[in-house]
mmCIF file of C-alpha atoms in Angstrom:
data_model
loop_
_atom_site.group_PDB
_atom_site.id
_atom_site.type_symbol
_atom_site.label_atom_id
_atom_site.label_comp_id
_atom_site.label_asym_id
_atom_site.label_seq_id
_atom_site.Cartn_x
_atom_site.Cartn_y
_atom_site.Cartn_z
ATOM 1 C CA UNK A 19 9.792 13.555 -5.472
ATOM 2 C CA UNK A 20 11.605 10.240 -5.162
ATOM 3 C CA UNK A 21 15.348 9.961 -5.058
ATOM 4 C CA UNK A 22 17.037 6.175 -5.664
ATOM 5 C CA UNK A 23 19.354 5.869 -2.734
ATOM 6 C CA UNK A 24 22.936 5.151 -3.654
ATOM 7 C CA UNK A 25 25.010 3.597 -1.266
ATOM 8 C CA UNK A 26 26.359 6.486 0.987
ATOM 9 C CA UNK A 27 22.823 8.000 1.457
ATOM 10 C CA UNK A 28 24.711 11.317 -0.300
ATOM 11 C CA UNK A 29 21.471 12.563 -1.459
ATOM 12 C CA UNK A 30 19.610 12.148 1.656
ATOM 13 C CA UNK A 31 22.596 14.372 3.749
ATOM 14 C CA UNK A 32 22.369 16.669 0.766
ATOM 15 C CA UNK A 33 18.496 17.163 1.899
ATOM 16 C CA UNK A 34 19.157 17.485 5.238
ATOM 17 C CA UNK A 35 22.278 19.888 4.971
ATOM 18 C CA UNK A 36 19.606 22.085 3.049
ATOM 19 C CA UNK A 37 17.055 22.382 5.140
ATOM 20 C CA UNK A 38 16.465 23.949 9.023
ATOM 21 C CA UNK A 39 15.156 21.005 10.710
ATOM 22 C CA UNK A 40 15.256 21.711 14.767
ATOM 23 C CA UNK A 41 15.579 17.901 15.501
ATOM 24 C CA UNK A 42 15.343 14.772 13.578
ATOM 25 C CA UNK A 43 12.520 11.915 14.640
ATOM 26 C CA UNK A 44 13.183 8.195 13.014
ATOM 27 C CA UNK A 45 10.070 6.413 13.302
ATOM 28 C CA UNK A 46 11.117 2.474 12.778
ATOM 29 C CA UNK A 47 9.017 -0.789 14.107
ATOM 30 C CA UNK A 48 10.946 -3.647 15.396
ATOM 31 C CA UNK A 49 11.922 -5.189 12.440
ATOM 32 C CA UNK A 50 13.138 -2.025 10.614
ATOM 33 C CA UNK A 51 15.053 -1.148 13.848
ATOM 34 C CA UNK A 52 17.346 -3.982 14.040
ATOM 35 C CA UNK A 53 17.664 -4.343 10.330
ATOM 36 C CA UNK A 54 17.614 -1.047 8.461
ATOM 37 C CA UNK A 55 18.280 1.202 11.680
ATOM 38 C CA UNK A 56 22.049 0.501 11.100
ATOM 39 C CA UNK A 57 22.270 1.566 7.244
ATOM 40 C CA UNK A 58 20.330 4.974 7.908
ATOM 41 C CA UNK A 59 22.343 6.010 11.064
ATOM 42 C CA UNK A 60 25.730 4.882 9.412
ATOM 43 C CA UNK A 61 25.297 6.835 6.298
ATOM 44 C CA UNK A 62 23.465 9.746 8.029
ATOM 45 C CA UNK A 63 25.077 13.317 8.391
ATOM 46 C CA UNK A 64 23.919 15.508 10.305
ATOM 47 C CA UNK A 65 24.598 17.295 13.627
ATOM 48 C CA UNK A 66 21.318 17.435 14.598
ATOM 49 C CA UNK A 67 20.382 15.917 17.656
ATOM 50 C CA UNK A 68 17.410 12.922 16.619
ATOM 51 C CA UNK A 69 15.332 10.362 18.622
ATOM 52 C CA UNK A 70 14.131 6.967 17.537
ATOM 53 C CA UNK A 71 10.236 6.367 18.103
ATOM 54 C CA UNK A 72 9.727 2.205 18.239
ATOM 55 C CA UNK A 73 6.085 0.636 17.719
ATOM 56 C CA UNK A 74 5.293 -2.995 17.170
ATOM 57 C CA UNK A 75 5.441 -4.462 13.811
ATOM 58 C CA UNK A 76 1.797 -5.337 11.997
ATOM 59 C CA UNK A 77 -1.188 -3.725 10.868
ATOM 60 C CA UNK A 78 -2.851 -4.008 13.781
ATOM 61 C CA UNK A 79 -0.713 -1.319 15.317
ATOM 62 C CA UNK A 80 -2.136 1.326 12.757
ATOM 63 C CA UNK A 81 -4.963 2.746 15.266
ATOM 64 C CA UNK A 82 -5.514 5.665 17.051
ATOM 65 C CA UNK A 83 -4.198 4.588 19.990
ATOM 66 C CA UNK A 84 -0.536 3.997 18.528
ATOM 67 C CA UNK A 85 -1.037 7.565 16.821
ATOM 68 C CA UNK A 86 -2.018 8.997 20.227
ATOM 69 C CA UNK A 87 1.070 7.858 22.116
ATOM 70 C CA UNK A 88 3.379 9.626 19.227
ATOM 71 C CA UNK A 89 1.967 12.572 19.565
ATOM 72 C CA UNK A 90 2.390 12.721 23.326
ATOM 73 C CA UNK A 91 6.078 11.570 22.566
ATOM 74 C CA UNK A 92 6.279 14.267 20.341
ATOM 75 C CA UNK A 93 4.878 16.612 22.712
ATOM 76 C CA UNK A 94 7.172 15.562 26.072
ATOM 77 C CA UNK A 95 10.071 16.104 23.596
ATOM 78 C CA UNK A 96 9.465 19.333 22.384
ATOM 79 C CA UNK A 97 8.744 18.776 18.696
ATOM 80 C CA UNK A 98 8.248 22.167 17.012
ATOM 81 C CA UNK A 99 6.633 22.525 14.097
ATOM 82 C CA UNK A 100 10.239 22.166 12.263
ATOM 83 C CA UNK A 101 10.824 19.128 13.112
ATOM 84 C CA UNK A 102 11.562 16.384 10.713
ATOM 85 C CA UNK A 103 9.924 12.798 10.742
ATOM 86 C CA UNK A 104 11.638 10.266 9.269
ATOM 87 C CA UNK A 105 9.045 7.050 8.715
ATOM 88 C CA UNK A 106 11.580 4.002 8.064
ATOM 89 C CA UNK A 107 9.749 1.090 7.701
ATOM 90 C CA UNK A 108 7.289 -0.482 5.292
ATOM 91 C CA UNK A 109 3.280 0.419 4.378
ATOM 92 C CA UNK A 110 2.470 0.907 8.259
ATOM 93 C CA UNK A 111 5.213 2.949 9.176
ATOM 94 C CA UNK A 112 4.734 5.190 5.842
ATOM 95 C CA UNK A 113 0.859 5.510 6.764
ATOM 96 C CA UNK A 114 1.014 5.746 10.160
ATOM 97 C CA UNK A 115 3.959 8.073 10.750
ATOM 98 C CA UNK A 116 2.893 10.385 7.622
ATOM 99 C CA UNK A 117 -0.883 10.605 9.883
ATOM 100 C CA UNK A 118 0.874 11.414 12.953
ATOM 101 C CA UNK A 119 3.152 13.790 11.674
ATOM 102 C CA UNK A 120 0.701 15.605 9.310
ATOM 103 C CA UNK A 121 -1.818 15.920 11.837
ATOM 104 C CA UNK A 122 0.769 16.844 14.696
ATOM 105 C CA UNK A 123 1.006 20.912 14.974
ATOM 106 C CA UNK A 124 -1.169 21.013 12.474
ATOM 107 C CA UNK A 125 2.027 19.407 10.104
ATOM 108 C CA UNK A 126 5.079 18.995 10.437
ATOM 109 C CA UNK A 127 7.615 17.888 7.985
ATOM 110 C CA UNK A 128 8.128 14.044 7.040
ATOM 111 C CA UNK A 129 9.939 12.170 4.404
ATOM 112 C CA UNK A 130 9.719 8.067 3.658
ATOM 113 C CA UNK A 131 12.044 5.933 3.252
ATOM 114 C CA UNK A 132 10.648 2.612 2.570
ATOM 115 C CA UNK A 133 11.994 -0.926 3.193
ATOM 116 C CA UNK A 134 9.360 -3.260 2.128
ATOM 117 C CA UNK A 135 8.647 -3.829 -2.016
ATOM 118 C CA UNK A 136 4.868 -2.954 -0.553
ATOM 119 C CA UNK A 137 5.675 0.425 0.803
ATOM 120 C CA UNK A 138 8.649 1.074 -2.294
ATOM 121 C CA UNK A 139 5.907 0.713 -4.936
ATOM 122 C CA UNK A 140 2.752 1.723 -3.232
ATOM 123 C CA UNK A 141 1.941 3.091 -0.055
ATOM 124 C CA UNK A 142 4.694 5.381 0.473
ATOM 125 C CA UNK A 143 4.310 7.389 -3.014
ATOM 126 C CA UNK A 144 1.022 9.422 -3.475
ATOM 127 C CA UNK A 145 0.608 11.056 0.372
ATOM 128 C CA UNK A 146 -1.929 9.113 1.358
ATOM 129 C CA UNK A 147 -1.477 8.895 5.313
ATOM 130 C CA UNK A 148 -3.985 7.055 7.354
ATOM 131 C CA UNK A 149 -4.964 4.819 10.461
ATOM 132 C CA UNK A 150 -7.807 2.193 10.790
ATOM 133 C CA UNK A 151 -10.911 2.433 12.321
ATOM 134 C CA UNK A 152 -11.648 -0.707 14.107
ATOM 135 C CA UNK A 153 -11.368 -3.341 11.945
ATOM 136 C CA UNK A 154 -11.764 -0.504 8.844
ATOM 137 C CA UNK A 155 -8.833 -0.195 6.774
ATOM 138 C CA UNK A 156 -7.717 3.319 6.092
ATOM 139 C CA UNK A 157 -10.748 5.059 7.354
ATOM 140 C CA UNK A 158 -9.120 8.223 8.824
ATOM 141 C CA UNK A 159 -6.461 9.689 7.010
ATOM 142 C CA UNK A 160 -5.169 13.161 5.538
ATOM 143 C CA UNK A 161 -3.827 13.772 2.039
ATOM 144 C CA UNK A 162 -0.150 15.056 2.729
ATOM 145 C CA UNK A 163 2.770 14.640 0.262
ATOM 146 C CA UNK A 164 6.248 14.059 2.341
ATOM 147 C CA UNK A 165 8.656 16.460 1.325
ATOM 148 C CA UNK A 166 10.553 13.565 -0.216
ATOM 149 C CA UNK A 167 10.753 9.423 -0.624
ATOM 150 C CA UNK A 168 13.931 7.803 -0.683
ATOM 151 C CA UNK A 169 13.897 4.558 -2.187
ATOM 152 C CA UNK A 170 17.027 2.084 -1.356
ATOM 153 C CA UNK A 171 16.504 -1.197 -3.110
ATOM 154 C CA UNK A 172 19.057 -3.212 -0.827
ATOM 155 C CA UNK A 173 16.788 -2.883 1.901
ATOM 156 C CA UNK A 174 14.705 -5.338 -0.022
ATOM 157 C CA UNK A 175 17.468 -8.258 1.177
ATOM 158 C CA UNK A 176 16.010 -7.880 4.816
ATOM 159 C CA UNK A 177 12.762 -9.537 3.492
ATOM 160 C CA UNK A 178 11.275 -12.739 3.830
ATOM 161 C CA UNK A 179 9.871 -13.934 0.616
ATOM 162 C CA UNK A 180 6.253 -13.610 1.262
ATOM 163 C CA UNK A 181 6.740 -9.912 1.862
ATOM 164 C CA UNK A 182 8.425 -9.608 -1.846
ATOM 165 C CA UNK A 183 4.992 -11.870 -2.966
ATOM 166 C CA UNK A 184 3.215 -9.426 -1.272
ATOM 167 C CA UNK A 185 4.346 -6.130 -2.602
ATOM 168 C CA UNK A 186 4.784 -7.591 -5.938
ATOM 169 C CA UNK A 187 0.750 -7.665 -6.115
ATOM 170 C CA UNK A 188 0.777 -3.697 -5.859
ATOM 171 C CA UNK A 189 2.920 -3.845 -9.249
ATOM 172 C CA UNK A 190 0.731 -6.560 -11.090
ATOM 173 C CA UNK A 191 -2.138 -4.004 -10.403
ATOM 174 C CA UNK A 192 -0.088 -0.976 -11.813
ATOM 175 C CA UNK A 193 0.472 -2.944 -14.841
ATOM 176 C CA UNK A 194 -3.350 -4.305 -15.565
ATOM 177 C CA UNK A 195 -4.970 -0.931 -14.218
ATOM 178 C CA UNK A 196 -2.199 1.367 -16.617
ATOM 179 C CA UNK A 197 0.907 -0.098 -18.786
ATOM 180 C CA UNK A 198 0.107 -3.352 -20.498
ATOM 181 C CA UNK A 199 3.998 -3.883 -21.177
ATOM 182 C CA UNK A 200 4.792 -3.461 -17.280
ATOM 183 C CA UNK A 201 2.182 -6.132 -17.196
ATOM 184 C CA UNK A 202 3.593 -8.746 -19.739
ATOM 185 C CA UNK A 203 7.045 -8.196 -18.457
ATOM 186 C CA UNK A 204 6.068 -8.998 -14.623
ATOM 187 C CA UNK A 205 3.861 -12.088 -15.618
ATOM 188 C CA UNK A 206 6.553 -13.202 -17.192
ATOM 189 C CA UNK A 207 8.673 -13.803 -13.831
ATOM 190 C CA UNK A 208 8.972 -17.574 -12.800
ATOM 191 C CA UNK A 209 8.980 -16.455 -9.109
ATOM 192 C CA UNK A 210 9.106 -12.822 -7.466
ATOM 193 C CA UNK A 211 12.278 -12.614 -6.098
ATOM 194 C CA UNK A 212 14.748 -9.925 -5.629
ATOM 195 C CA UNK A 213 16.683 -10.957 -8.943
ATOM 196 C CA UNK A 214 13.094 -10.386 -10.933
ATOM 197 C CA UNK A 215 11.958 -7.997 -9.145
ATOM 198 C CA UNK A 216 14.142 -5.184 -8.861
ATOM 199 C CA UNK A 217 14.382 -4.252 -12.706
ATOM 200 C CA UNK A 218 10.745 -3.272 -12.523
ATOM 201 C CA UNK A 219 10.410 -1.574 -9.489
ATOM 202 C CA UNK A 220 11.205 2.041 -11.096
ATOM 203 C CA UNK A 221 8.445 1.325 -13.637
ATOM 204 C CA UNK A 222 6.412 0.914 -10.644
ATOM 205 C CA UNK A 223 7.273 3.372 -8.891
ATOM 206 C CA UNK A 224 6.616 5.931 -12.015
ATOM 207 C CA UNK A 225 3.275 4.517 -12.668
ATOM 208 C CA UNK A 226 1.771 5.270 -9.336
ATOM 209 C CA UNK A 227 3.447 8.590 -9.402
ATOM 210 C CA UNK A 228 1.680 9.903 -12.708
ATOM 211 C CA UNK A 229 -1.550 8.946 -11.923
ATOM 212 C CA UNK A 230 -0.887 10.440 -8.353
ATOM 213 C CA UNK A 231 0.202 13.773 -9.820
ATOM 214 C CA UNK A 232 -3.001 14.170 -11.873
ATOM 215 C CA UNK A 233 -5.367 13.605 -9.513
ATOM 216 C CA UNK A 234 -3.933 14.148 -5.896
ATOM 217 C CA UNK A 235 -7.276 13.949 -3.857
ATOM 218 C CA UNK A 236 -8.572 10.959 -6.120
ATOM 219 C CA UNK A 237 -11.477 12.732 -7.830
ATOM 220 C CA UNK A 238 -11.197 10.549 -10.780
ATOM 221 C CA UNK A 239 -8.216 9.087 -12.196
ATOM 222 C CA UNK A 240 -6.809 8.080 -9.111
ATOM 223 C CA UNK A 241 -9.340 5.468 -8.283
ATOM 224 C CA UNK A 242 -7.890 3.436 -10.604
ATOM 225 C CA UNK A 243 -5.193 2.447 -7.877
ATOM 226 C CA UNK A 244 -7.953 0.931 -5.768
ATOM 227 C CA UNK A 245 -8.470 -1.946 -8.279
ATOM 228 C CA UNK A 246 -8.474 -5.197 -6.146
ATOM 229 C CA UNK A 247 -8.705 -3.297 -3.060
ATOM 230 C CA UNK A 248 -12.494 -2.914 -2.546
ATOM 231 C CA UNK A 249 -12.801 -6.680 -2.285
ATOM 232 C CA UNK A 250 -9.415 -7.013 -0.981
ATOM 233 C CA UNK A 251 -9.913 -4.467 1.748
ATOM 234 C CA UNK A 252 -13.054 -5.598 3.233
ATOM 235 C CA UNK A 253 -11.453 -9.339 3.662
ATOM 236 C CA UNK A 254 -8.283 -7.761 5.001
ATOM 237 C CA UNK A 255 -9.900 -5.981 7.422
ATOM 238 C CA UNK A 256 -12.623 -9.253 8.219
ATOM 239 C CA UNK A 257 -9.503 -11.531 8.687
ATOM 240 C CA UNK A 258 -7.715 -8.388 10.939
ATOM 241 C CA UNK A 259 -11.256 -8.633 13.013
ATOM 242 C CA UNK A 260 -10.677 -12.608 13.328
ATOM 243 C CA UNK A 261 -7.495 -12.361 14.735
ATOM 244 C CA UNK A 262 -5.924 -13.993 11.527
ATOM 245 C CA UNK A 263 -4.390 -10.767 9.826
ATOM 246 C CA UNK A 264 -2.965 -12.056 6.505
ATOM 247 C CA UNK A 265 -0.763 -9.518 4.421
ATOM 248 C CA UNK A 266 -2.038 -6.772 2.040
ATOM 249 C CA UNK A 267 -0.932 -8.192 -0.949
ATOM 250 C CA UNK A 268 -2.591 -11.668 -0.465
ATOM 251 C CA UNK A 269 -5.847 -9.594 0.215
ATOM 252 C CA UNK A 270 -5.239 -7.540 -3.061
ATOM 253 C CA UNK A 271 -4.743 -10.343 -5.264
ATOM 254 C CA UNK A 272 -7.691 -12.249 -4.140
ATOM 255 C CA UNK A 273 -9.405 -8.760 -4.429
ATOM 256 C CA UNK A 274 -7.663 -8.075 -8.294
ATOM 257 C CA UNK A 275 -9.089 -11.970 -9.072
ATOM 258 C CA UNK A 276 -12.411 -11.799 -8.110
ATOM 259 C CA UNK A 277 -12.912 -7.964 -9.525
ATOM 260 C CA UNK A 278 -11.570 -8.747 -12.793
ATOM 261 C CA UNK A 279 -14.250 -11.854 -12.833
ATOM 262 C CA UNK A 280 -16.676 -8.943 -11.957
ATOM 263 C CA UNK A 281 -15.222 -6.824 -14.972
ATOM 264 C CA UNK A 282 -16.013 -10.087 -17.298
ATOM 265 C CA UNK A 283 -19.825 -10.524 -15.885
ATOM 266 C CA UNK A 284 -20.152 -7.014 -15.917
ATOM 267 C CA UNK A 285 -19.236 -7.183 -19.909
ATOM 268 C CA UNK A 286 -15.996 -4.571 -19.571
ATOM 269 C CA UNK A 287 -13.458 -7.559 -20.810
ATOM 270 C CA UNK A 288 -13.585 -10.468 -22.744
ATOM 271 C CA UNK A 289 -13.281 -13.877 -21.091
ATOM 272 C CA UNK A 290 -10.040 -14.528 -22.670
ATOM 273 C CA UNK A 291 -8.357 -11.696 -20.823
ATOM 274 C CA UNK A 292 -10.083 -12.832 -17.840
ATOM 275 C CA UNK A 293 -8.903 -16.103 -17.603
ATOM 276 C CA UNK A 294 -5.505 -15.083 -18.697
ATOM 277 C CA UNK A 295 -5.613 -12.390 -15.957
ATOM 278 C CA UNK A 296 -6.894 -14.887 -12.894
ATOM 279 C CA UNK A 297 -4.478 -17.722 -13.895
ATOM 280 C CA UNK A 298 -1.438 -15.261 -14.029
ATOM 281 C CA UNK A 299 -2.219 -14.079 -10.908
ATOM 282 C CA UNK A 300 -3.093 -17.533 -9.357
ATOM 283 C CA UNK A 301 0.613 -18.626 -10.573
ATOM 284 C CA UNK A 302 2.015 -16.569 -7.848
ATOM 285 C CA UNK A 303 -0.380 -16.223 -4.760
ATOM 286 C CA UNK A 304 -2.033 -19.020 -2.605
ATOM 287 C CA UNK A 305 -5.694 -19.331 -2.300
ATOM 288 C CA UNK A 306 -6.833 -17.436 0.629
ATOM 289 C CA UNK A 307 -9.729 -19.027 2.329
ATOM 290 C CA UNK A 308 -12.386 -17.094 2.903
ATOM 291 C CA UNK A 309 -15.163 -19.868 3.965
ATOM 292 C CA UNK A 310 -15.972 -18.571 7.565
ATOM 293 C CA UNK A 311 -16.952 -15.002 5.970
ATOM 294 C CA UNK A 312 -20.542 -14.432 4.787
ATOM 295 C CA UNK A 313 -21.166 -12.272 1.904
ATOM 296 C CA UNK A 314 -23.334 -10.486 4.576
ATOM 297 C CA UNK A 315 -20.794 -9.624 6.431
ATOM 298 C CA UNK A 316 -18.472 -8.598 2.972
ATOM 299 C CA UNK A 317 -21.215 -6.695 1.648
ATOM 300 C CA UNK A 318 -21.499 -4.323 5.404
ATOM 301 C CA UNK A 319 -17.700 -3.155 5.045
ATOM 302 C CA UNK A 320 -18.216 -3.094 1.097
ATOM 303 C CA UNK A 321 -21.012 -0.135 1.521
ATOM 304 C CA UNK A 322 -18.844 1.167 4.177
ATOM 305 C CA UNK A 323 -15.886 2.142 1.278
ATOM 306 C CA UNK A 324 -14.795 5.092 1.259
ATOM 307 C CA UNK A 325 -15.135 5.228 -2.602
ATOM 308 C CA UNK A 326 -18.792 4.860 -2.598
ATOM 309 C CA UNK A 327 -21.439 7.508 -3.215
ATOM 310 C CA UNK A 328 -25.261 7.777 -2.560
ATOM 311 C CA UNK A 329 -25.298 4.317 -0.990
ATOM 312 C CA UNK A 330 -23.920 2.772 -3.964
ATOM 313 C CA UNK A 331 -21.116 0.220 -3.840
ATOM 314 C CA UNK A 332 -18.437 1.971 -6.402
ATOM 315 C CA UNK A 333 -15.897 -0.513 -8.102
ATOM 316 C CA UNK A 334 -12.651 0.050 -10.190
ATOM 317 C CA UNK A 335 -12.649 -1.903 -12.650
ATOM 318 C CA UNK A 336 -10.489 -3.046 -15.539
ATOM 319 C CA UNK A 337 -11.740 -2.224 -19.029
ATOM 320 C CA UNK A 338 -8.641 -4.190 -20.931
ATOM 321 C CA UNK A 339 -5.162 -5.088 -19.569
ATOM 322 C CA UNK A 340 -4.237 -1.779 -19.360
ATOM 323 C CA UNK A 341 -6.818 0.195 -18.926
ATOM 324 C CA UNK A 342 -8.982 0.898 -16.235
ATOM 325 C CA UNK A 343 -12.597 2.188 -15.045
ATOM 326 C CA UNK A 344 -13.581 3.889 -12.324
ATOM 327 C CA UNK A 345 -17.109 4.636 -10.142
ATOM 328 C CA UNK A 346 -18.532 1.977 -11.915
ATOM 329 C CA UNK A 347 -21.498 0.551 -9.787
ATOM 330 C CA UNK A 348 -22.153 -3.210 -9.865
ATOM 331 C CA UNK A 349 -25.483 -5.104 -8.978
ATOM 332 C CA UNK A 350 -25.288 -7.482 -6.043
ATOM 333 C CA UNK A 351 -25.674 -10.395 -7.586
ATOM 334 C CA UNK A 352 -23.165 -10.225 -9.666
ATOM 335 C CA UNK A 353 -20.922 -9.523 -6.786
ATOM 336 C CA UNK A 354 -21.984 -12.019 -5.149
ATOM 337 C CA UNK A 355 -21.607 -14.244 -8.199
ATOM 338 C CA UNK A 356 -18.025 -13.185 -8.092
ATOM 339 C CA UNK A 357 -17.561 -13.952 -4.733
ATOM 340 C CA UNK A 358 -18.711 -17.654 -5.409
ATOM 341 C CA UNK A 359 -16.560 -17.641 -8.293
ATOM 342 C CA UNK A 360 -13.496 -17.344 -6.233
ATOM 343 C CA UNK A 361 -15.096 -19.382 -3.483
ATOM 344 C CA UNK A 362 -15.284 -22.333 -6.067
ATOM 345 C CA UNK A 363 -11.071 -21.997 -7.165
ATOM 346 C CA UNK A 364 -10.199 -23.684 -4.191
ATOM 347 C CA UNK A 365 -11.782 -26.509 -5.477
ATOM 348 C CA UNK A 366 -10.799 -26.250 -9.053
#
């Protein structure tokens, strides 16, 4: 369920006041600490005794090792399996401390409260926790819904712009992959600010829940979500193994341009809605370089998606703005055509 935030956090205290939490854990990276920290504890009421768990800012952070050294600081502090984790803090914080606590005890309770347009729109909504694997984004994870996400829009002022850019990327894709309206009134924003922004973030936010709600374990429907992120994830996670992260977003929207060029050679959409897509999407997001990476090496963590089946490499993609496809296989060579394709726009 997810509860808009007014500004005295009354339905947040109205959560806690109702249920028997033993102790209160706020998990919060650096950032989130010395920026958001402040709101949650001066609006909080409780008289429960809590603890604040600090890790480093950056996706890099998301391993196994930061997961093993909260559950040890779970354990020396006597977490019982009523415990409640609080994950403040954006995509990394909702993923990581959703893993940790759903795994901890076999589960304990958690609830999100995300600061970052990225975690507000996408990654906290839909209990999907996870950590990576090496340089593999996502690849061990648990399907756990927090017992509630509470969504406070001013936290949004803390951000730099690029982090808006980068969670406004996640709405684009709810828009092309499901609501064609959501999609013509985001394109239409001159730049993705807070003043743009927040008026669509609710849509958002709605979009990811339906689809989340009729398909929970992604069997079917909910593969639509990953469109963008099957290209987008394997050069996130190439640039994370160079030692160059670059943000999620800027991944996904290279991803969501060079898929939907796959969706045109692949015949699903016309090359008018292709070129409108790419160029609306180009308006807003730099060219990411991706010169140094050989498809070889794209095509290794490609096969290595989770999404794929019987060795083949298994695609979302769009159908019409709007609509979306999923397990559809594509032949190499039209991947890698697509890869060229976006290769080439630097140049253009």
């Amino acid at each position: 369920m997810i509860t808009l935030l007014n500004d005295n956090f009354s339905q947040l205290n109205d959560f806690l006041h109702e249920k028997s939490f033993s102790k209160i854990f706020i998990l919060v990276d650096e950032n989130t600490h010395e920026y958001c920290l402040p709101v949650l504890l001066g609006n909080m009421e409780t008289d429960l005794g809590f603890e604040i768990l600090e890790i480093e800012a950056g996706e890099e952070m998301k391993n196994i090792q930061t997961a093993n050294q909260l559950w040890e600081i779970l354990t020396e502090m006597q977490a019982d399996r009523k415990a409640l984790v609080i994950n403040l803090g954006g995509g990394v914080i909702t993923d990581m401390g959703g893993f940790v606590a759903s795994t901890y005890k076999r589960g304990i309770p958690f609830i999100n409260i995300p600061t970052t347009l990225l975690s507000m729109c996408d990654a906290s909504i839909g209990g999907k926790t996870g950590i990576d694997l090496m340089h593999y984004k996502n690849m061990v994870g648990t399907f756990t819904f927090p017992e509630r996400i509470f969504v406070y829009p001013k936290f949004l002022e803390t951000l730099p712009f690029k982090e808006l850019r980068s969670g406004f990327a996640e709405m684009l894709k709810h828009g092309l992959i499901a609501d064609k309206m959501h999609w013509e009134n985001l394109i239409r924003i001159n730049k993705p600010d807070m003043v743009g922004i927040i008026p669509h973030i609710e849509t958002s936010m709605n979009i990811k829940q339906e689809v989340v709600d009729k398909d929970f374990q992604e069997k079917n429907i909910r593969k639509t979500l990953n469109f963008g992120h099957t290209i987008g994830h394997a050069v996130e996670s190439l640039c994370l193994r160079q030692g160059n992260p670059v943000l999620h977003g800027e991944a996904v929207a290279m991803g969501m341009i060079t898929e939907t060029y796959l969706a045109y050679l692949d015949q699903l959409i016309p090359e008018e809605d292709c070129t409108l897509i790419i160029e609306s999407i180009q308006k807003y997001y730099p060219y990411l370089d991706i010169s140094d990476f050989k498809d070889e090496e794209i095509f290794s963590l490609l096969l290595n998606d989770k999404k794929n089946t019987d060795s083949r490499i298994n695609f979302s993609l769009l159908s019409g703005i709007g609509t979306c496809l999923f397990d559809h296989s594509c032949s190499q060579e039209n991947i890698t055509k697509a890869l060229e394709f976006y290769r080439k726009l630097n140049n253009a």
